PDB file of C-alpha atoms in Angstrom:
ATOM      1  CA  MET A   1       0.000   0.000   0.000  1.00  0.00           C
ATOM      2  CA  GLY A   2       1.187   3.522  -0.780  1.00  0.00           C
ATOM      3  CA  ARG A   3       1.202   6.865   1.008  1.00  0.00           C
ATOM      4  CA  ALA A   4      -2.404   7.635   0.110  1.00  0.00           C
ATOM      5  CA  PHE A   5      -3.567   4.462   1.885  1.00  0.00           C
ATOM      6  CA  GLU A   6      -1.597   5.256   5.049  1.00  0.00           C
ATOM      7  CA  PHE A   7      -2.757   8.884   4.960  1.00  0.00           C
ATOM      8  CA  ARG A   8      -6.406   7.872   4.631  1.00  0.00           C
ATOM      9  CA  LYS A   9      -6.081   5.292   7.406  1.00  0.00           C
ATOM     10  CA  ALA A  10      -4.586   7.846   9.799  1.00  0.00           C
ATOM     11  CA  ARG A  11      -7.204  10.472   9.035  1.00  0.00           C
ATOM     12  CA  LYS A  12     -10.057   7.985   9.381  1.00  0.00           C
ATOM     13  CA  MET A  13      -8.873   7.086  12.873  1.00  0.00           C
ATOM     14  CA  LYS A  14      -8.751  10.769  13.769  1.00  0.00           C
ATOM     15  CA  ARG A  15     -11.641  12.528  15.509  1.00  0.00           C
ATOM     16  CA  TRP A  16     -13.967  14.146  12.948  1.00  0.00           C
ATOM     17  CA  SER A  17     -15.959  17.359  13.379  1.00  0.00           C
ATOM     18  CA  ALA A  18     -19.640  17.306  14.239  1.00  0.00           C
ATOM     19  CA  MET A  19     -22.132  16.537  11.465  1.00  0.00           C
ATOM     20  CA  ALA A  20     -23.433  20.117  11.587  1.00  0.00           C
ATOM     21  CA  LYS A  21     -19.987  21.407  10.619  1.00  0.00           C
ATOM     22  CA  THR A  22     -19.826  18.881   7.766  1.00  0.00           C
ATOM     23  CA  PHE A  23     -23.145  20.212   6.433  1.00  0.00           C
ATOM     24  CA  THR A  24     -21.887  23.801   6.749  1.00  0.00           C
ATOM     25  CA  ARG A  25     -18.809  22.935   4.682  1.00  0.00           C
ATOM     26  CA  ILE A  26     -20.899  21.204   2.016  1.00  0.00           C
ATOM     27  CA  GLY A  27     -23.176  24.248   1.932  1.00  0.00           C
ATOM     28  CA  LYS A  28     -20.182  26.461   1.158  1.00  0.00           C
ATOM     29  CA  ASP A  29     -19.038  24.026  -1.532  1.00  0.00           C
ATOM     30  CA  ILE A  30     -22.493  24.279  -3.124  1.00  0.00           C
ATOM     31  CA  VAL A  31     -22.346  28.091  -3.164  1.00  0.00           C
ATOM     32  CA  ILE A  32     -18.873  28.060  -4.740  1.00  0.00           C
ATOM     33  CA  ALA A  33     -19.939  25.476  -7.351  1.00  0.00           C
ATOM     34  CA  VAL A  34     -23.182  27.273  -8.287  1.00  0.00           C
ATOM     35  CA  LYS A  35     -21.524  30.692  -8.507  1.00  0.00           C
ATOM     36  CA  GLU A  36     -18.834  29.142 -10.707  1.00  0.00           C
ATOM     37  CA  GLY A  37     -20.902  26.974 -13.042  1.00  0.00           C
ATOM     38  CA  GLY A  38     -24.619  27.534 -12.479  1.00  0.00           C
ATOM     39  CA  PRO A  39     -27.350  25.606 -10.592  1.00  0.00           C
ATOM     40  CA  ASN A  40     -27.828  22.754 -13.098  1.00  0.00           C
ATOM     41  CA  PRO A  41     -25.810  19.704 -11.983  1.00  0.00           C
ATOM     42  CA  GLU A  42     -26.032  18.148 -15.465  1.00  0.00           C
ATOM     43  CA  SER A  43     -23.891  20.941 -16.894  1.00  0.00           C
ATOM     44  CA  ASN A  44     -21.905  21.681 -13.730  1.00  0.00           C
ATOM     45  CA  ALA A  45     -19.429  18.894 -12.943  1.00  0.00           C
ATOM     46  CA  ARG A  46     -18.283  20.514  -9.716  1.00  0.00           C
ATOM     47  CA  LEU A  47     -21.856  20.761  -8.426  1.00  0.00           C
ATOM     48  CA  ARG A  48     -22.457  17.090  -9.301  1.00  0.00           C
ATOM     49  CA  ALA A  49     -19.439  16.161  -7.204  1.00  0.00           C
ATOM     50  CA  VAL A  50     -20.627  18.238  -4.241  1.00  0.00           C
ATOM     51  CA  MET A  51     -24.095  16.682  -4.415  1.00  0.00           C
ATOM     52  CA  GLN A  52     -22.537  13.197  -4.364  1.00  0.00           C
ATOM     53  CA  ASN A  53     -20.579  14.167  -1.265  1.00  0.00           C
ATOM     54  CA  ALA A  54     -23.718  15.568   0.353  1.00  0.00           C
ATOM     55  CA  LYS A  55     -25.461  12.243  -0.216  1.00  0.00           C
ATOM     56  CA  ALA A  56     -22.482  10.333   1.215  1.00  0.00           C
ATOM     57  CA  ALA A  57     -22.634  12.549   4.320  1.00  0.00           C
ATOM     58  CA  ASN A  58     -26.383  11.834   4.683  1.00  0.00           C
ATOM     59  CA  MET A  59     -27.257  15.484   4.167  1.00  0.00           C
ATOM     60  CA  PRO A  60     -31.039  15.686   3.578  1.00  0.00           C
ATOM     61  CA  LYS A  61     -32.011  16.214  -0.055  1.00  0.00           C
ATOM     62  CA  GLU A  62     -34.165  19.218   0.834  1.00  0.00           C
ATOM     63  CA  ASN A  63     -31.155  20.872   2.486  1.00  0.00           C
ATOM     64  CA  VAL A  64     -29.144  20.414  -0.709  1.00  0.00           C
ATOM     65  CA  GLU A  65     -31.941  21.796  -2.893  1.00  0.00           C
ATOM     66  CA  ARG A  66     -32.397  24.756  -0.553  1.00  0.00           C
ATOM     67  CA  ALA A  67     -28.646  25.489  -0.632  1.00  0.00           C
ATOM     68  CA  ILE A  68     -28.607  25.408  -4.446  1.00  0.00           C
ATOM     69  CA  LYS A  69     -31.601  27.760  -4.616  1.00  0.00           C
ATOM     70  CA  LYS A  70     -30.007  30.149  -2.115  1.00  0.00           C
ATOM     71  CA  ALA A  71     -26.679  30.054  -3.970  1.00  0.00           C
ATOM     72  CA  SER A  72     -28.478  31.057  -7.168  1.00  0.00           C
ATOM     73  CA  ASP A  73     -29.631  34.296  -5.519  1.00  0.00           C
ATOM     74  CA  LYS A  74     -27.528  37.229  -6.703  1.00  0.00           C
ATOM     75  CA  ASP A  75     -27.600  38.675  -3.182  1.00  0.00           C
ATOM     76  CA  THR A  76     -25.902  35.601  -1.730  1.00  0.00           C
ATOM     77  CA  ALA A  77     -22.261  36.338  -0.994  1.00  0.00           C
ATOM     78  CA  ASN A  78     -19.712  34.198  -2.755  1.00  0.00           C
ATOM     79  CA  TYR A  79     -16.942  32.425  -0.897  1.00  0.00           C
ATOM     80  CA  LYS A  80     -13.322  32.899  -1.822  1.00  0.00           C
ATOM     81  CA  GLU A  81     -11.033  29.909  -1.419  1.00  0.00           C
ATOM     82  CA  VAL A  82      -7.871  30.980   0.411  1.00  0.00           C
ATOM     83  CA  LEU A  83      -4.888  28.828   1.387  1.00  0.00           C
ATOM     84  CA  PHE A  84      -2.907  29.556   4.569  1.00  0.00           C
ATOM     85  CA  GLU A  85       0.509  28.141   5.371  1.00  0.00           C
ATOM     86  CA  GLY A  86       2.573  28.077   8.522  1.00  0.00           C
ATOM     87  CA  TYR A  87       4.423  26.155  11.186  1.00  0.00           C
ATOM     88  CA  ALA A  88       3.174  24.693  14.443  1.00  0.00           C
ATOM     89  CA  PRO A  89       5.593  24.182  17.347  1.00  0.00           C
ATOM     90  CA  HIS A  90       8.370  21.599  16.822  1.00  0.00           C
ATOM     91  CA  GLY A  91       8.741  22.303  13.112  1.00  0.00           C
ATOM     92  CA  ILE A  92       5.418  20.836  11.959  1.00  0.00           C
ATOM     93  CA  ALA A  93       4.228  22.342   8.671  1.00  0.00           C
ATOM     94  CA  ILE A  94       0.511  23.193   8.461  1.00  0.00           C
ATOM     95  CA  LEU A  95      -1.593  23.836   5.363  1.00  0.00           C
ATOM     96  CA  ILE A  96      -5.093  25.303   5.843  1.00  0.00           C
ATOM     97  CA  GLU A  97      -7.823  25.447   3.200  1.00  0.00           C
ATOM     98  CA  THR A  98     -10.501  28.048   3.886  1.00  0.00           C
ATOM     99  CA  ALA A  99     -13.647  29.321   2.180  1.00  0.00           C
ATOM    100  CA  THR A 100     -14.478  32.836   3.331  1.00  0.00           C
ATOM    101  CA  ASP A 101     -16.752  35.757   2.522  1.00  0.00           C
ATOM    102  CA  ASN A 102     -14.582  38.074   4.630  1.00  0.00           C
ATOM    103  CA  ASN A 103     -10.866  37.578   4.035  1.00  0.00           C
ATOM    104  CA  ASN A 104      -9.797  40.170   6.634  1.00  0.00           C
ATOM    105  CA  ARG A 105     -11.666  38.289   9.354  1.00  0.00           C
ATOM    106  CA  THR A 106     -10.209  34.959   8.320  1.00  0.00           C
ATOM    107  CA  VAL A 107      -6.625  36.255   8.136  1.00  0.00           C
ATOM    108  CA  ALA A 108      -6.936  37.843  11.584  1.00  0.00           C
ATOM    109  CA  ASN A 109      -8.381  34.675  13.111  1.00  0.00           C
ATOM    110  CA  ILE A 110      -5.807  32.304  11.601  1.00  0.00           C
ATOM    111  CA  ARG A 111      -2.942  34.599  12.634  1.00  0.00           C
ATOM    112  CA  SER A 112      -4.255  34.747  16.204  1.00  0.00           C
ATOM    113  CA  TYR A 113      -4.366  30.931  16.478  1.00  0.00           C
ATOM    114  CA  PHE A 114      -0.724  30.646  15.440  1.00  0.00           C
ATOM    115  CA  ASN A 115       0.320  33.435  17.804  1.00  0.00           C
ATOM    116  CA  LYS A 116      -1.517  31.969  20.796  1.00  0.00           C
ATOM    117  CA  CYS A 117      -0.045  28.492  20.263  1.00  0.00           C
ATOM    118  CA  ASN A 118       3.600  29.425  19.602  1.00  0.00           C
ATOM    119  CA  GLY A 119       3.275  28.821  15.870  1.00  0.00           C
ATOM    120  CA  THR A 120       4.238  30.977  12.912  1.00  0.00           C
ATOM    121  CA  LEU A 121       1.955  32.001  10.045  1.00  0.00           C
ATOM    122  CA  GLY A 122       4.032  31.717   6.877  1.00  0.00           C
ATOM    123  CA  THR A 123       4.024  33.382   3.490  1.00  0.00           C
ATOM    124  CA  GLN A 124       2.528  31.962   0.304  1.00  0.00           C
ATOM    125  CA  GLY A 125       4.497  28.954  -0.896  1.00  0.00           C
ATOM    126  CA  SER A 126       6.363  28.454   2.380  1.00  0.00           C
ATOM    127  CA  VAL A 127       5.021  24.937   3.052  1.00  0.00           C
ATOM    128  CA  GLU A 128       2.666  24.061   0.174  1.00  0.00           C
ATOM    129  CA  PHE A 129       5.506  22.349  -1.692  1.00  0.00           C
ATOM    130  CA  MET A 130       5.757  19.792   1.133  1.00  0.00           C
ATOM    131  CA  PHE A 131       2.359  18.330   0.221  1.00  0.00           C
ATOM    132  CA  ASP A 132       1.129  16.475  -2.867  1.00  0.00           C
ATOM    133  CA  HIS A 133      -2.200  17.909  -4.054  1.00  0.00           C
ATOM    134  CA  THR A 134      -4.373  14.905  -4.908  1.00  0.00           C
ATOM    135  CA  CYS A 135      -7.914  14.065  -5.921  1.00  0.00           C
ATOM    136  CA  ASN A 136      -9.832  10.981  -4.876  1.00  0.00           C
ATOM    137  CA  PHE A 137     -12.939   9.062  -5.886  1.00  0.00           C
ATOM    138  CA  ARG A 138     -14.875   6.460  -3.960  1.00  0.00           C
ATOM    139  CA  ILE A 139     -16.944   3.905  -5.926  1.00  0.00           C
ATOM    140  CA  PRO A 140     -18.939   0.858  -4.774  1.00  0.00           C
ATOM    141  CA  ASN A 141     -17.072  -2.400  -4.306  1.00  0.00           C
ATOM    142  CA  THR A 142     -19.047  -4.925  -6.366  1.00  0.00           C
ATOM    143  CA  GLY A 143     -16.304  -7.540  -6.407  1.00  0.00           C
ATOM    144  CA  GLN A 144     -14.217  -5.944  -9.154  1.00  0.00           C
ATOM    145  CA  ASP A 145     -10.684  -7.157  -9.728  1.00  0.00           C
ATOM    146  CA  ILE A 146      -8.658  -4.322  -8.158  1.00  0.00           C
ATOM    147  CA  GLU A 147      -5.601  -4.963 -10.323  1.00  0.00           C
ATOM    148  CA  GLU A 148      -7.633  -4.893 -13.542  1.00  0.00           C
ATOM    149  CA  LEU A 149      -9.389  -1.726 -12.415  1.00  0.00           C
ATOM    150  CA  GLU A 150      -6.055  -0.123 -11.623  1.00  0.00           C
ATOM    151  CA  LEU A 151      -4.705  -0.969 -15.092  1.00  0.00           C
ATOM    152  CA  GLU A 152      -7.810   0.591 -16.650  1.00  0.00           C
ATOM    153  CA  MET A 153      -7.672   3.755 -14.544  1.00  0.00           C
ATOM    154  CA  ILE A 154      -3.927   4.381 -14.931  1.00  0.00           C
ATOM    155  CA  ASP A 155      -4.683   5.884 -18.355  1.00  0.00           C
ATOM    156  CA  PHE A 156      -6.782   8.558 -16.634  1.00  0.00           C
ATOM    157  CA  GLY A 157      -4.137   9.458 -14.047  1.00  0.00           C
ATOM    158  CA  VAL A 158      -4.978   7.159 -11.127  1.00  0.00           C
ATOM    159  CA  GLU A 159      -1.855   6.294  -9.143  1.00  0.00           C
ATOM    160  CA  GLU A 160      -3.235   4.270  -6.236  1.00  0.00           C
ATOM    161  CA  ILE A 161      -6.324   2.111  -5.669  1.00  0.00           C
ATOM    162  CA  PHE A 162      -7.373   0.222  -2.565  1.00  0.00           C
ATOM    163  CA  ALA A 163     -10.524  -1.253  -1.059  1.00  0.00           C
ATOM    164  CA  ASP A 164     -11.916  -0.740   2.432  1.00  0.00           C
ATOM    165  CA  GLU A 165     -15.215  -1.396   4.164  1.00  0.00           C
ATOM    166  CA  ASP A 166     -16.818   1.613   2.428  1.00  0.00           C
ATOM    167  CA  GLY A 167     -15.926   0.736  -1.168  1.00  0.00           C
ATOM    168  CA  ILE A 168     -13.005   1.288  -3.513  1.00  0.00           C
ATOM    169  CA  LEU A 169     -10.916   4.430  -3.232  1.00  0.00           C
ATOM    170  CA  MET A 170      -8.799   5.861  -6.050  1.00  0.00           C
ATOM    171  CA  TYR A 171      -6.122   8.542  -5.731  1.00  0.00           C
ATOM    172  CA  ALA A 172      -4.628  10.649  -8.509  1.00  0.00           C
ATOM    173  CA  PRO A 173      -2.935  14.032  -9.018  1.00  0.00           C
ATOM    174  CA  PHE A 174      -5.195  17.063  -8.552  1.00  0.00           C
ATOM    175  CA  GLU A 175      -5.280  17.865 -12.277  1.00  0.00           C
ATOM    176  CA  SER A 176      -6.662  14.395 -13.159  1.00  0.00           C
ATOM    177  CA  PHE A 177     -10.014  15.029 -11.445  1.00  0.00           C
ATOM    178  CA  GLY A 178     -11.942  16.006 -14.573  1.00  0.00           C
ATOM    179  CA  SER A 179     -10.788  13.118 -16.756  1.00  0.00           C
ATOM    180  CA  ILE A 180     -11.495  10.529 -14.048  1.00  0.00           C
ATOM    181  CA  GLN A 181     -14.930  11.971 -13.312  1.00  0.00           C
ATOM    182  CA  LYS A 182     -15.853  11.946 -17.030  1.00  0.00           C
ATOM    183  CA  HIS A 183     -14.667   8.351 -17.482  1.00  0.00           C
ATOM    184  CA  LEU A 184     -16.545   6.999 -14.457  1.00  0.00           C
ATOM    185  CA  GLU A 185     -19.735   8.784 -15.505  1.00  0.00           C
ATOM    186  CA  ALA A 186     -19.380   7.597 -19.122  1.00  0.00           C
ATOM    187  CA  GLU A 187     -18.978   4.005 -17.899  1.00  0.00           C
ATOM    188  CA  GLY A 188     -22.025   4.297 -15.648  1.00  0.00           C
ATOM    189  CA  ILE A 189     -19.954   3.699 -12.524  1.00  0.00           C
ATOM    190  CA  GLU A 190     -21.559   5.260  -9.456  1.00  0.00           C
ATOM    191  CA  ILE A 191     -19.400   7.847  -7.688  1.00  0.00           C
ATOM    192  CA  LEU A 192     -20.148   7.629  -3.973  1.00  0.00           C
ATOM    193  CA  SER A 193     -17.954  10.604  -3.123  1.00  0.00           C
ATOM    194  CA  SER A 194     -15.000  12.560  -4.440  1.00  0.00           C
ATOM    195  CA  GLY A 195     -12.725  15.294  -3.266  1.00  0.00           C
ATOM    196  CA  PHE A 196      -9.265  16.715  -2.883  1.00  0.00           C
ATOM    197  CA  GLU A 197      -6.604  16.147  -0.272  1.00  0.00           C
ATOM    198  CA  ARG A 198      -3.047  17.242   0.374  1.00  0.00           C
ATOM    199  CA  ILE A 199      -0.786  14.374   1.388  1.00  0.00           C
ATOM    200  CA  PRO A 200       2.443  15.229   3.217  1.00  0.00           C
ATOM    201  CA  GLN A 201       5.527  14.004   1.398  1.00  0.00           C
ATOM    202  CA  VAL A 202       7.391  13.465   4.681  1.00  0.00           C
ATOM    203  CA  THR A 203       6.032  13.240   8.234  1.00  0.00           C
ATOM    204  CA  LYS A 204       7.767  13.892  11.538  1.00  0.00           C
ATOM    205  CA  GLU A 205       7.388  11.785  14.681  1.00  0.00           C
ATOM    206  CA  LEU A 206       6.940  13.716  17.932  1.00  0.00           C
ATOM    207  CA  THR A 207       6.853  12.862  21.617  1.00  0.00           C
ATOM    208  CA  PRO A 208       3.419  12.764  23.321  1.00  0.00           C
ATOM    209  CA  GLU A 209       4.144  16.147  24.915  1.00  0.00           C
ATOM    210  CA  GLN A 210       5.062  17.669  21.563  1.00  0.00           C
ATOM    211  CA  VAL A 211       1.975  16.147  19.919  1.00  0.00           C
ATOM    212  CA  ALA A 212      -0.165  17.873  22.573  1.00  0.00           C
ATOM    213  CA  ASP A 213       1.398  21.227  21.656  1.00  0.00           C
ATOM    214  CA  VAL A 214       0.575  20.738  17.966  1.00  0.00           C
ATOM    215  CA  GLU A 215      -2.920  19.389  18.657  1.00  0.00           C
ATOM    216  CA  LYS A 216      -3.726  22.521  20.651  1.00  0.00           C
ATOM    217  CA  LEU A 217      -3.136  24.642  17.547  1.00  0.00           C
ATOM    218  CA  LEU A 218      -4.875  22.199  15.192  1.00  0.00           C
ATOM    219  CA  GLU A 219      -8.016  22.164  17.349  1.00  0.00           C
ATOM    220  CA  LYS A 220      -8.254  25.960  17.360  1.00  0.00           C
ATOM    221  CA  ILE A 221      -7.862  26.086  13.592  1.00  0.00           C
ATOM    222  CA  GLU A 222     -10.357  23.276  12.910  1.00  0.00           C
ATOM    223  CA  GLU A 223     -13.016  24.958  15.065  1.00  0.00           C
ATOM    224  CA  ASP A 224     -13.011  28.068  12.861  1.00  0.00           C
ATOM    225  CA  ASP A 225     -16.119  28.276  10.660  1.00  0.00           C
ATOM    226  CA  ASP A 226     -14.104  29.485   7.651  1.00  0.00           C
ATOM    227  CA  VAL A 227     -11.761  26.482   7.726  1.00  0.00           C
ATOM    228  CA  MET A 228     -12.554  23.652   5.334  1.00  0.00           C
ATOM    229  CA  ASN A 229      -9.531  21.349   5.714  1.00  0.00           C
ATOM    230  CA  VAL A 230      -6.311  21.236   7.707  1.00  0.00           C
ATOM    231  CA  TYR A 231      -3.231  19.191   6.724  1.00  0.00           C
ATOM    232  CA  HIS A 232       0.057  18.805   8.571  1.00  0.00           C
ATOM    233  CA  THR A 233       3.346  16.907   8.565  1.00  0.00           C
ATOM    234  CA  MET A 234       3.018  15.403  12.054  1.00  0.00           C
ATOM    235  CA  GLN A 235       3.067  11.606  12.048  1.00  0.00           C
ATOM    236  CA  GLU A 236      -0.302  10.280  13.253  1.00  0.00           C
TER     237      GLU A 236
END
């Protein structure tokens, strides 16, 4: 198994945010997708992907429809996707994906978390290069031959495939998302969920005391409403 498998395993064991926060994040994704490509999922690939993720998260259909309708309103503020980079204590690199309608507020909040927890907010490009930007797709496991599937999907950019109790997961470079999505849809293969992740190229092992220092900062960041995802180089 490769790095994507180990990364996914570690994150799955980690404590996840409350369901309400998951729905809030999906709601922002819907707004971004609709503002970018319109409210019709048939012609908006990004919106189709978000709706699949909403279904996988058991978000009620009426909530999704209401979010799409609200996002179509010209008075609804759009969210800007902003990436923050920095260091936690003990040399741990942190990458933060946010979606905000008030960048000044978000910058001030993120900076305050780093300052309060002995971290350092970095400049653009200071740690992003330490992470591989990937896309992933989850499809049902109907007894397919994983090796044959991998050979088929290599042509579309897939680099790693593995099965778990929730289906089959495929990882590829970020830029391969569109071609993989089109192929799966053309073949009539159900996409249970899809998304993007940043996998650290190298991780660092810390003592329990050091881990506690880093976790203190991570928890503050993850609690922020503007934060969508947080990635780091600490070994989990």
